[in-house]
Short mmCIF file of C-alpha atoms in Angstrom, two decimals:
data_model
loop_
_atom_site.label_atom_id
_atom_site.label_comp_id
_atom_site.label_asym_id
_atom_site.label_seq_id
_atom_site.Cartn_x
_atom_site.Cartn_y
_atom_site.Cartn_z
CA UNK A 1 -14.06 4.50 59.67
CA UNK A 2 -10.98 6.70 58.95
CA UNK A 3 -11.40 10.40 59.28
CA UNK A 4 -9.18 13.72 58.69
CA UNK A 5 -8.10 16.39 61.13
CA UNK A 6 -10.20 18.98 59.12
CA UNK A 7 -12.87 19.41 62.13
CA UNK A 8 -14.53 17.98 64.81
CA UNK A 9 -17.49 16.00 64.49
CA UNK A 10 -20.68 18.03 65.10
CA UNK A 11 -18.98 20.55 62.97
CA UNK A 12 -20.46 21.18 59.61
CA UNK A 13 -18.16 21.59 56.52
CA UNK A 14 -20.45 25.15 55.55
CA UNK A 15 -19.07 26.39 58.56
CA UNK A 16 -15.69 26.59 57.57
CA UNK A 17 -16.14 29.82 55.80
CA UNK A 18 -18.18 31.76 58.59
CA UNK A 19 -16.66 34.46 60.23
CA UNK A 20 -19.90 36.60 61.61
CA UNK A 21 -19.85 38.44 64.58
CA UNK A 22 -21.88 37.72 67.44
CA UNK A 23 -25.91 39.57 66.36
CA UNK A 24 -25.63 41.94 69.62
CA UNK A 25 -28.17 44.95 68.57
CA UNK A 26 -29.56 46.67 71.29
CA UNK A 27 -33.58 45.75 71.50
CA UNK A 28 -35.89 49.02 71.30
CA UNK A 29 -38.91 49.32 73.47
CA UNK A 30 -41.06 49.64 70.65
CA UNK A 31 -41.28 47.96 67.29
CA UNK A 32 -44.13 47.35 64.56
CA UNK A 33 -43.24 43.78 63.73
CA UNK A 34 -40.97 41.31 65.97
CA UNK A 35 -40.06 38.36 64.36
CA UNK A 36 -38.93 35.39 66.53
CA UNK A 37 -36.24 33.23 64.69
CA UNK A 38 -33.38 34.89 62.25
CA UNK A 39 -33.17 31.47 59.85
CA UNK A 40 -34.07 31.95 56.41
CA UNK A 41 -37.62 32.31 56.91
CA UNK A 42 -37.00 35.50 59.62
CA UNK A 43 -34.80 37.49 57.69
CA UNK A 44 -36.64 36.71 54.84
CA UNK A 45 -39.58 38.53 56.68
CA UNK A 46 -37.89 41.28 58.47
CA UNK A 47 -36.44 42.26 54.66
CA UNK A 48 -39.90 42.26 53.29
CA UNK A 49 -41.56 43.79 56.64
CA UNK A 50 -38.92 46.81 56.43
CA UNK A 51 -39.84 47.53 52.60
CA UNK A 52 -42.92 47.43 53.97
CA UNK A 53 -42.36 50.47 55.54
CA UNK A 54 -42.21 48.97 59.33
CA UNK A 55 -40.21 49.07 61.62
CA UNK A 56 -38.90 45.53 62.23
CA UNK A 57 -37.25 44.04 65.13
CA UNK A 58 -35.51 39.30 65.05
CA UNK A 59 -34.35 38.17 67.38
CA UNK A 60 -32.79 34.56 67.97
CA UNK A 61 -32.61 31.89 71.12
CA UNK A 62 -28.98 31.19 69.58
CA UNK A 63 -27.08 33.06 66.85
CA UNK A 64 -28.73 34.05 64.02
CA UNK A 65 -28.24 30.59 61.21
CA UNK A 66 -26.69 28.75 64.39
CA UNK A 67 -29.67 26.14 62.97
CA UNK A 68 -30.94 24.34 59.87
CA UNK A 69 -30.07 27.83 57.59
CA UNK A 70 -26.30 26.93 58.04
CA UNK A 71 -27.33 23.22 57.99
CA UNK A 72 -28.81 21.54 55.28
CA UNK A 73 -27.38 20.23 52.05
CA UNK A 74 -27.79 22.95 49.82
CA UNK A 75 -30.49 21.99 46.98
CA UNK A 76 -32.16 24.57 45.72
CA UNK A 77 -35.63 23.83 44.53
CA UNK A 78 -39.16 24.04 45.06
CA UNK A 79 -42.14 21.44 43.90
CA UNK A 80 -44.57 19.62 45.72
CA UNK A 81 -43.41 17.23 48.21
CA UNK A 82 -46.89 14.66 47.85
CA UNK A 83 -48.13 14.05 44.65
CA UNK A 84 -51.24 15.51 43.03
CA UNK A 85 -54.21 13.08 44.44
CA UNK A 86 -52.35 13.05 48.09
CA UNK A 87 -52.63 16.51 48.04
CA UNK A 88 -55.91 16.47 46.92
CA UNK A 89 -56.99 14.17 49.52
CA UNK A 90 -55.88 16.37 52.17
CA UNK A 91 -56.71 19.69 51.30
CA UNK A 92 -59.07 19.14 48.37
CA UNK A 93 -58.38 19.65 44.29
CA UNK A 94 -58.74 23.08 44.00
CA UNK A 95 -55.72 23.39 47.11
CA UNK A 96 -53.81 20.80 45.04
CA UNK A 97 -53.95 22.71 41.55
CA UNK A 98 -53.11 25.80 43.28
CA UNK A 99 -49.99 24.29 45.62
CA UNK A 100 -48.94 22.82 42.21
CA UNK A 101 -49.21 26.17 39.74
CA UNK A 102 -47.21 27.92 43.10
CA UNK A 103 -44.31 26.15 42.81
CA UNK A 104 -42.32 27.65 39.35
CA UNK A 105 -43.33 31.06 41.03
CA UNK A 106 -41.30 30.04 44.77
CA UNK A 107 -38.48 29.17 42.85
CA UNK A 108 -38.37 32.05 40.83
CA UNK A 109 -39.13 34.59 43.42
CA UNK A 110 -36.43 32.82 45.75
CA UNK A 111 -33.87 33.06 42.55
CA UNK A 112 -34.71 36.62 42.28
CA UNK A 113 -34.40 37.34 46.18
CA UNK A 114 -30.69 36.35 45.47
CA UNK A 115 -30.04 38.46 42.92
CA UNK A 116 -31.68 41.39 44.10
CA UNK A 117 -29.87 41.43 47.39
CA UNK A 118 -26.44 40.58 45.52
CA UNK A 119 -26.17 37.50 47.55
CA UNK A 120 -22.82 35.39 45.98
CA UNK A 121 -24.21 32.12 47.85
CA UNK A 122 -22.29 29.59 44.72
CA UNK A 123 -25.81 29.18 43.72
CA UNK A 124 -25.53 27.05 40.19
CA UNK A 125 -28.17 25.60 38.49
CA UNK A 126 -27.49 21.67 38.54
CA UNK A 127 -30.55 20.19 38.34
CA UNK A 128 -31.74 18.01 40.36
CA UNK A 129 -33.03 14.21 39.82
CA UNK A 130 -35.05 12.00 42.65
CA UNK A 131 -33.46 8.89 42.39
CA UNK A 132 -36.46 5.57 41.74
CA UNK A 133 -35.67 2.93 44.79
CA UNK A 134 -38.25 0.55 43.41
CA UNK A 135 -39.65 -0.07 40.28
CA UNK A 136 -42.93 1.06 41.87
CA UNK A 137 -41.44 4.54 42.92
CA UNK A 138 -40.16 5.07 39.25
CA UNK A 139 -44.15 4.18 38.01
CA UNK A 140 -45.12 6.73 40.53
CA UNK A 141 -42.90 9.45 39.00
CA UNK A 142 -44.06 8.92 35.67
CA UNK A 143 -47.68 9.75 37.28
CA UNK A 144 -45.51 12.52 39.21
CA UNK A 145 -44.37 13.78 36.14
CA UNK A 146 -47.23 14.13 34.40
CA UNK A 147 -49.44 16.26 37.29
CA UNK A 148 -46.48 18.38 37.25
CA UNK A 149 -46.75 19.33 34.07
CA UNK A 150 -50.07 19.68 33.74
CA UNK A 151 -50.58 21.56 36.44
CA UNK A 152 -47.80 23.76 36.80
CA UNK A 153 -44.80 25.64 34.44
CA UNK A 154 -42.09 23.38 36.28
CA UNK A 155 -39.20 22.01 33.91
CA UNK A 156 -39.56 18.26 34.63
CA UNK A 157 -38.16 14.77 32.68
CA UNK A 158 -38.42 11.15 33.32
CA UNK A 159 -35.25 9.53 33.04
CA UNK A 160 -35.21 5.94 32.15
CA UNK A 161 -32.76 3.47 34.10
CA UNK A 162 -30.78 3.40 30.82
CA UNK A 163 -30.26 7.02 30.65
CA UNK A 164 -29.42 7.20 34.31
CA UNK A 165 -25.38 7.33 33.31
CA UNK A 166 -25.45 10.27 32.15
CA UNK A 167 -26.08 11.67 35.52
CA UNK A 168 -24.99 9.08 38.30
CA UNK A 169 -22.76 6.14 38.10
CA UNK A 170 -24.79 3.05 39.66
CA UNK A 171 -27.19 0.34 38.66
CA UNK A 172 -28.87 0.77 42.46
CA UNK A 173 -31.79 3.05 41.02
CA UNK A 174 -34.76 1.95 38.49
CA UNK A 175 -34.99 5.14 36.95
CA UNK A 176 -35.40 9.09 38.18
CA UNK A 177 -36.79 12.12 37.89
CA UNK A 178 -35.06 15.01 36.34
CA UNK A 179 -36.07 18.91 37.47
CA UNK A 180 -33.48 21.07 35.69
CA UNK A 181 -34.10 24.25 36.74
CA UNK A 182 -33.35 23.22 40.87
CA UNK A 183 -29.78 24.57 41.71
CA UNK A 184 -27.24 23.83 44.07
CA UNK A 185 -25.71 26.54 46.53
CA UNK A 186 -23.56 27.14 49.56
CA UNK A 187 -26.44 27.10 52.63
CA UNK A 188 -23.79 29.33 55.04
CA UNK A 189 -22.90 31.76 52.48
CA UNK A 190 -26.81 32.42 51.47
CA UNK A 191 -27.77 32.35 54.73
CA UNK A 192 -24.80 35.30 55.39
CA UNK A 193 -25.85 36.82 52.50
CA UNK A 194 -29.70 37.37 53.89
CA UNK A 195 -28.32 38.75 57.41
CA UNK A 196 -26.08 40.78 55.34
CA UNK A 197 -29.32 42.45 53.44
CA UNK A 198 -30.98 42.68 57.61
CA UNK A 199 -27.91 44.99 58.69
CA UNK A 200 -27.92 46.85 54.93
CA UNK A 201 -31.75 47.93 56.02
CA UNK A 202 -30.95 48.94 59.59
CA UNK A 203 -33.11 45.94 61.16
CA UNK A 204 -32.57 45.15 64.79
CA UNK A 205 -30.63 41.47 64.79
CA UNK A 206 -30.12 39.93 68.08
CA UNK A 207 -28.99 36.35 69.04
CA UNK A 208 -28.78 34.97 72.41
CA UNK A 209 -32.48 36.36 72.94
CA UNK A 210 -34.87 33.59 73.43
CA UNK A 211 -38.25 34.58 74.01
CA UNK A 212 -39.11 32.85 76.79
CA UNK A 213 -42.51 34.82 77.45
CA UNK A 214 -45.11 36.45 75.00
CA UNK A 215 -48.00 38.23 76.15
CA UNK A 216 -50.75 40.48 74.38
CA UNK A 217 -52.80 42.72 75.55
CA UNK A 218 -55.39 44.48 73.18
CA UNK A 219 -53.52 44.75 70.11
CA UNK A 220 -50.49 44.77 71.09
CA UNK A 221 -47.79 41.87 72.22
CA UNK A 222 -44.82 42.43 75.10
CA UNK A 223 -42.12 39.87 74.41
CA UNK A 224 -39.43 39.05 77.39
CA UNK A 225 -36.04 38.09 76.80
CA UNK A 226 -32.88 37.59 78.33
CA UNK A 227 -31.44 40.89 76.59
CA UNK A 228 -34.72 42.85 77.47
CA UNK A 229 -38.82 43.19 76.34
CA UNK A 230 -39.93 44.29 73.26
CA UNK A 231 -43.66 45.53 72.79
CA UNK A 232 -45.03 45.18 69.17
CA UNK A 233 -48.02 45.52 66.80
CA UNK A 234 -47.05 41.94 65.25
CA UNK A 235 -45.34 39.11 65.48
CA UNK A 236 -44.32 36.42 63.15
CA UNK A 237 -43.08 33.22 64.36
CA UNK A 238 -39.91 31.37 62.00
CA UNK A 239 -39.11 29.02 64.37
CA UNK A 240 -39.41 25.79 62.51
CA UNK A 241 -37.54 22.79 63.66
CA UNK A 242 -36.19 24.84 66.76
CA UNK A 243 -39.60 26.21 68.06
CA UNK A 244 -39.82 26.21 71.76
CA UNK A 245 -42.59 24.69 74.56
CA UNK A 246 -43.45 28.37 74.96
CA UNK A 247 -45.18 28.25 72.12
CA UNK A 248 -47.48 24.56 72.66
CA UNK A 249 -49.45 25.35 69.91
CA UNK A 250 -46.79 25.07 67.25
CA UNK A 251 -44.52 22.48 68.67
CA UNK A 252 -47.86 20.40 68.81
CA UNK A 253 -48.03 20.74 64.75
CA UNK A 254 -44.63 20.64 63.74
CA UNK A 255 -42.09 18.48 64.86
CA UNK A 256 -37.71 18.36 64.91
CA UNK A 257 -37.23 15.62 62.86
CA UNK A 258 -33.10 15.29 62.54
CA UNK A 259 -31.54 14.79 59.48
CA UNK A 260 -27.29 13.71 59.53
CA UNK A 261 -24.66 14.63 57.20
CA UNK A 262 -21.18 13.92 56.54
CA UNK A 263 -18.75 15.49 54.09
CA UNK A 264 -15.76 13.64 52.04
CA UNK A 265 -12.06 14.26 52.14
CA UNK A 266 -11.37 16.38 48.89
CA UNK A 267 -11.09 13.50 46.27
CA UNK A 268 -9.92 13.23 42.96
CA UNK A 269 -11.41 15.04 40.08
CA UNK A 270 -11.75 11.84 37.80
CA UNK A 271 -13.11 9.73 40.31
CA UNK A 272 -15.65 12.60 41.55
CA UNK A 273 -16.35 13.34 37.61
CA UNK A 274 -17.11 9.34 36.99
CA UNK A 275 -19.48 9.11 40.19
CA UNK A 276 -21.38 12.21 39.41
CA UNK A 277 -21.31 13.01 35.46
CA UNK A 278 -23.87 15.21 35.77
CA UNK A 279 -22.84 17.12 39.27
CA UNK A 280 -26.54 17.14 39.98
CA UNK A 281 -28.26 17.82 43.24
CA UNK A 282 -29.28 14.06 44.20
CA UNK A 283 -32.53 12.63 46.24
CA UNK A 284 -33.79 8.85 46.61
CA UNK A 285 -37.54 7.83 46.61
CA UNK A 286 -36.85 5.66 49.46
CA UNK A 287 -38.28 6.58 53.02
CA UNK A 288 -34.24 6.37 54.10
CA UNK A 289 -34.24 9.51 51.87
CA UNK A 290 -30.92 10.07 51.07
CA UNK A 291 -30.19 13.23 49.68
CA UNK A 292 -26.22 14.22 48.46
CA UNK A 293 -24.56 16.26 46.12
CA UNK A 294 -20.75 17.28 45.02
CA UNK A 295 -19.71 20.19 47.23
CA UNK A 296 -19.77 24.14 45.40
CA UNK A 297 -16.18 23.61 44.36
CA UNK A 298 -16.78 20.11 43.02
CA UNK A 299 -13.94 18.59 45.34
CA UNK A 300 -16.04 16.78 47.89
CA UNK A 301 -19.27 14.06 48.33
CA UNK A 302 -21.86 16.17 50.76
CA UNK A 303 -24.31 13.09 51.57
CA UNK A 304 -27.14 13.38 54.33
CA UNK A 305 -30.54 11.11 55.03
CA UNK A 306 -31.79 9.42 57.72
CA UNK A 307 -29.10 8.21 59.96
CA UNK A 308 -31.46 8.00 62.63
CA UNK A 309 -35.29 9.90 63.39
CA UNK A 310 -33.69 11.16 67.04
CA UNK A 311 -30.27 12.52 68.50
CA UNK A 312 -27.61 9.59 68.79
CA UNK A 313 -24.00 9.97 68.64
CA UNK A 314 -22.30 11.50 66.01
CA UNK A 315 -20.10 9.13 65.24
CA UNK A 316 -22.41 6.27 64.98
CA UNK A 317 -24.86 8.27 62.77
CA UNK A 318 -21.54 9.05 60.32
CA UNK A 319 -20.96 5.40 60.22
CA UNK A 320 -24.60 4.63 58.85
CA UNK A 321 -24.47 7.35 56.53
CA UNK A 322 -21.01 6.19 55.20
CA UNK A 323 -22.30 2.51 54.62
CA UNK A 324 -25.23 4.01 53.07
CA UNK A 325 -22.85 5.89 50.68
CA UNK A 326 -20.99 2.50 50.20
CA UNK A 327 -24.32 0.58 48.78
CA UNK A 328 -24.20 3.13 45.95
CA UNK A 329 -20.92 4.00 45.22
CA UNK A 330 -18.83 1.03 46.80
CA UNK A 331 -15.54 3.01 44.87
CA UNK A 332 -15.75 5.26 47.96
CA UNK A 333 -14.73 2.68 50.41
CA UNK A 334 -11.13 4.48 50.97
CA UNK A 335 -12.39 7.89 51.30
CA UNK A 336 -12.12 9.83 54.60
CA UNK A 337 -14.85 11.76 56.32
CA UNK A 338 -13.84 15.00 56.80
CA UNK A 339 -17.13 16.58 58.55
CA UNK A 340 -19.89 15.16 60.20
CA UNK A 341 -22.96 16.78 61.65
CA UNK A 342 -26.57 17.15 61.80
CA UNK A 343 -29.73 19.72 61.94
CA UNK A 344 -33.49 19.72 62.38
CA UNK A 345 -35.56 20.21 59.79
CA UNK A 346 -39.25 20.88 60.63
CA UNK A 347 -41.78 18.26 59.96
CA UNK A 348 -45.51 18.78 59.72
CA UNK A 349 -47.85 15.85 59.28
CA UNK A 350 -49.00 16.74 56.24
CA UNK A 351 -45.66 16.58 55.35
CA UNK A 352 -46.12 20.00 53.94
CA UNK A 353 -45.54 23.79 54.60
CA UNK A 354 -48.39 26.38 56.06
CA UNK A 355 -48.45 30.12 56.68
CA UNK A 356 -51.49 30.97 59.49
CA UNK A 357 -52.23 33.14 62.25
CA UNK A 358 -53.20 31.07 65.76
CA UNK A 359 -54.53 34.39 68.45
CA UNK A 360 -53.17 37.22 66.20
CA UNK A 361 -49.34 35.28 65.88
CA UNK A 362 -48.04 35.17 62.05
CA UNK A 363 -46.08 32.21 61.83
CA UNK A 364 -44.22 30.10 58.80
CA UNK A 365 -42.81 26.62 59.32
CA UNK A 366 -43.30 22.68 59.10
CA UNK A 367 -41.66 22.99 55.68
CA UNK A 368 -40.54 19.70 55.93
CA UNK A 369 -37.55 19.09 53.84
CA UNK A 370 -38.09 22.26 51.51
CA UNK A 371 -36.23 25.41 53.40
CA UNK A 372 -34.02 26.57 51.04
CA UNK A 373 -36.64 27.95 49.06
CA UNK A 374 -39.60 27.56 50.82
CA UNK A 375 -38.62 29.22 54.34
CA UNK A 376 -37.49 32.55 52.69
CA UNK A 377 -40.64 32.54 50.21
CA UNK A 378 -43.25 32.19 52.97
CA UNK A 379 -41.75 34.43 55.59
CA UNK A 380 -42.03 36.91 53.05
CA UNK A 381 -45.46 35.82 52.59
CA UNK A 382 -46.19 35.56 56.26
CA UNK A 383 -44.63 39.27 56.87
CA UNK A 384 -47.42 40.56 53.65
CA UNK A 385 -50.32 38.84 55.55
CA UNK A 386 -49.43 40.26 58.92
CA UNK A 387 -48.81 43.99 57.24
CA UNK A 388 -52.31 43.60 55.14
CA UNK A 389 -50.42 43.23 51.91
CA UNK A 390 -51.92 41.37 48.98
CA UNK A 391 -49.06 40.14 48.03
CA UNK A 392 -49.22 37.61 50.96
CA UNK A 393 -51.62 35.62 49.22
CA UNK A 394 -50.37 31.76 48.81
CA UNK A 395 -51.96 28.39 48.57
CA UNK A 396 -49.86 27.35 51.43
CA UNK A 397 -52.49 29.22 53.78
CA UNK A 398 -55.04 27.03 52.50
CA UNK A 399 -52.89 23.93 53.94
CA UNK A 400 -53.19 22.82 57.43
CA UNK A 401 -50.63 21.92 60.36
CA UNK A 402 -52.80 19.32 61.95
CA UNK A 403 -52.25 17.86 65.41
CA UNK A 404 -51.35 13.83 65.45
CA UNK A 405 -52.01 11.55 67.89
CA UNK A 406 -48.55 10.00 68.30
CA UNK A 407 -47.99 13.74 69.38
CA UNK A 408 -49.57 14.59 72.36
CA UNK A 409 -46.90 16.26 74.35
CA UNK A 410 -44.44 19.23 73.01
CA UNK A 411 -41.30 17.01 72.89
CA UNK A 412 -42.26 13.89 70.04
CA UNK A 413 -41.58 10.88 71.69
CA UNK A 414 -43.25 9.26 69.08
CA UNK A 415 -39.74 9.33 67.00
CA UNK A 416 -38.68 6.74 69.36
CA UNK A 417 -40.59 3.97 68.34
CA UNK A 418 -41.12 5.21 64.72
CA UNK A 419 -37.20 5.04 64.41
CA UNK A 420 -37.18 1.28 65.12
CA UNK A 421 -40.36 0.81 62.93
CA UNK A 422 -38.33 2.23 60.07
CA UNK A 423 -35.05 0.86 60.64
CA UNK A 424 -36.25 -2.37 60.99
CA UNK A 425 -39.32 -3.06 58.67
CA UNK A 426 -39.78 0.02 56.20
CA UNK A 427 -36.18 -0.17 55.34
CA UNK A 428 -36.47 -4.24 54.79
CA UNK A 429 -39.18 -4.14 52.82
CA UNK A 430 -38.07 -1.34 50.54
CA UNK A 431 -34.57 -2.97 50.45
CA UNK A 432 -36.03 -6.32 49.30
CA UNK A 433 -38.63 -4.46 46.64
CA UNK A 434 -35.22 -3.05 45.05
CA UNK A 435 -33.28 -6.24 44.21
#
């Protein structure tokens, strides 16, 4: 595998346009609301804590974005991750209808966030369309398709394998799903853009500041860190794929699953224009779940999935991504890998999202693939509920994080074994179901 001199792998290509200071606030003694983690979801709450009217404290164990914020590919979108009856079956109908009507309002509310805070993130709206591995994923998106829009105000299309063309050159797929009101955007810059609306307000920001004890007494909580202790009224927990054994209770219920990327050379326009006609955001129905995308200024492939469910070397992961690239567009076989790297997103077993309160902690995570819009949306929501707002109601308190079995330690040693069980069988079977 050839690559360029454009980074070091472990690097990701969204970091190339960073150029934050270190978060070094001083902590106060006193706050009304701490939150622990200064992703998306924890500014997202500190912003809507402040206008509040509180007085808001985040605080980081690395630098604010150092994780899945500055991360992830970049697709913009919100609808439910388990079909209707799945849904159903966990959390009953009534949870289902409601998780489905929520998810034209996330979007929205997460487009508006970015406008209101002036947040130039190269947020454009692509569309995006999950890509049919099987002819038996493309029947399930017809049945997809129609919950969604009878349940809920989201844009959606079925795109037969015929039609495919017009937004992906390959005969690998049996069809897709089209949502045309997800976007695309630039994860760094929107994360920047958040932290930039934090300092506007005044809010306390400090990195380097793990909490590495928490204890209440009456109604209020004394948080230790290595830059000090903070006492406050509340706190909300935004940990999500980086949550810490200090907090069992979590890291029992939502797990770091890794996901790898790797980012092109800049390639030619023509070639880039015949792979991707329709520059959509782009997601397979396979449990590989490849997800990739042209970068913001339409120069490079961005291409992520599964390289492996635990930490292995870079350089072998962006070797399984690449040949996973290959199997669908084989016209990429010259192209150079410019960046490589990889971040956790945060996994629940329900595969889905939850805002709750465990012993008077606020907390918003496990959303499982879904940050971009998702981690902002419910911190908000989490920061309402902790404040006593109305407007923290959400369907996504009505979810659960459940505890697994496979899980019964804070680290998930489970991903071991479930690794090789998908590398080796899940991935057979789907791959011989696709021919």
């Amino acid at each position: 595998m050839q690559w360029t001199d454009e980074s070091e792998p472990g690097t990701p290509y969204w970091w190339d346009v960073l150029e934050n200071e270190p978060a070094d606030d001083p902590l106060p003694q006193d706050c009304d609301v701490l939150v622990i983690g200064a992703g998306y979801a924890g500014l997202s709450a500190a912003i809507a804590a402040h206008d509040c009217g509180a007085t808001v404290v985040v605080v980081d164990k690395d630098e604010p974005g150092h994780g899945a914020s500055t991360r992830n590919g970049g697709m913009f979108g919100a609808h439910p991750r388990l079909g209707w009856k799945a849904l159903a079956d966990k959390f009953g109908a009534q949870v289902a209808d409601a998780l489905f009507a929520e998810a034209k309002p996330a979007l929205d509310w997460a487009k508006g966030l970015i406008d209101r805070e002036g947040i130039d993130c190269d947020l454009q709206q692509t569309g995006r369309i999950q890509l049919a591995w099987t002819r038996q994923h493309f029947e399930n998106q017809k049945t997809l398709a129609r919950h969604v829009s009878e349940k809920s105000e989201v844009d959606v299309e079925i795109v037969d394998r015929d039609r495919l063309g017009q937004n992906i050159e390959t005969r690998r797929y049996f069809g897709g799903l089209y949502f045309p009101e997800h976007c695309g955007l630039h994860p760094a810059k929107y994360h920047q853009g958040l932290r930039d609306a934090v300092t506007r307000r005044g809010i306390t920001l400090t990195g380097r500041a793990e909490v590495t004890a928490l204890e209440r007494a009456g109604n209020r909580f004394t948080a230790t860190t290595p830059k000090g202790t903070v006492r406050a009224e509340k706190v909300i927990l935004c940990t999500n794929g980086y949550t810490t054994p200090l907090f069992r209770w979590h890291v029992a219920r939502v797990f770091p699953l890794p996901s790898y990327l790797i980012a092109t050379e800049e390639l030619p326009s023509n070639l880039l224009g015949h792979l991707a006609p329709g520059r959509r955001m782009m997601v397979e129905t396979r449990a590989r779940h490849s997800y990739f995308r042209l970068s913001p200024d339409g120069k490079r492939i961005i291409w992520g999935g599964r390289a492996s469910m635990r930490e292995i070397p870079m350089e072998q992961a962006a070797r399984r991504l690449r040949e996973t690239m290959l199997s669908v567009w084989p016209e990429l076989s010259d192209a150079r890998i410019s960046h490589a790297w990889w971040g956790n997103t945060g996994f629940s077993f329900n595969h889905m999202p939850h805002v709750g309160e465990d012993r008077g902690l606020h907390y918003a995570m496990g959303f499982s693939g879904s940050g971009t819009v998702m981690a902002p949306y419910l911190g908000a929501k989490a920061a309402y509920r902790a404040l006593g707002d109305p407007r923290g109601a959400t369907a996504y308190a009505d979810t659960v994080l459940r505890r697994d079995a496979l899980h019964p330690f804070t680290r998930p040693h489970f991903l071991k074994a479930a690794d090789i069980w998908y590398r080796e069988v899940i991935d057979r079977v789907e791959n011989a179901k696709a021919r």
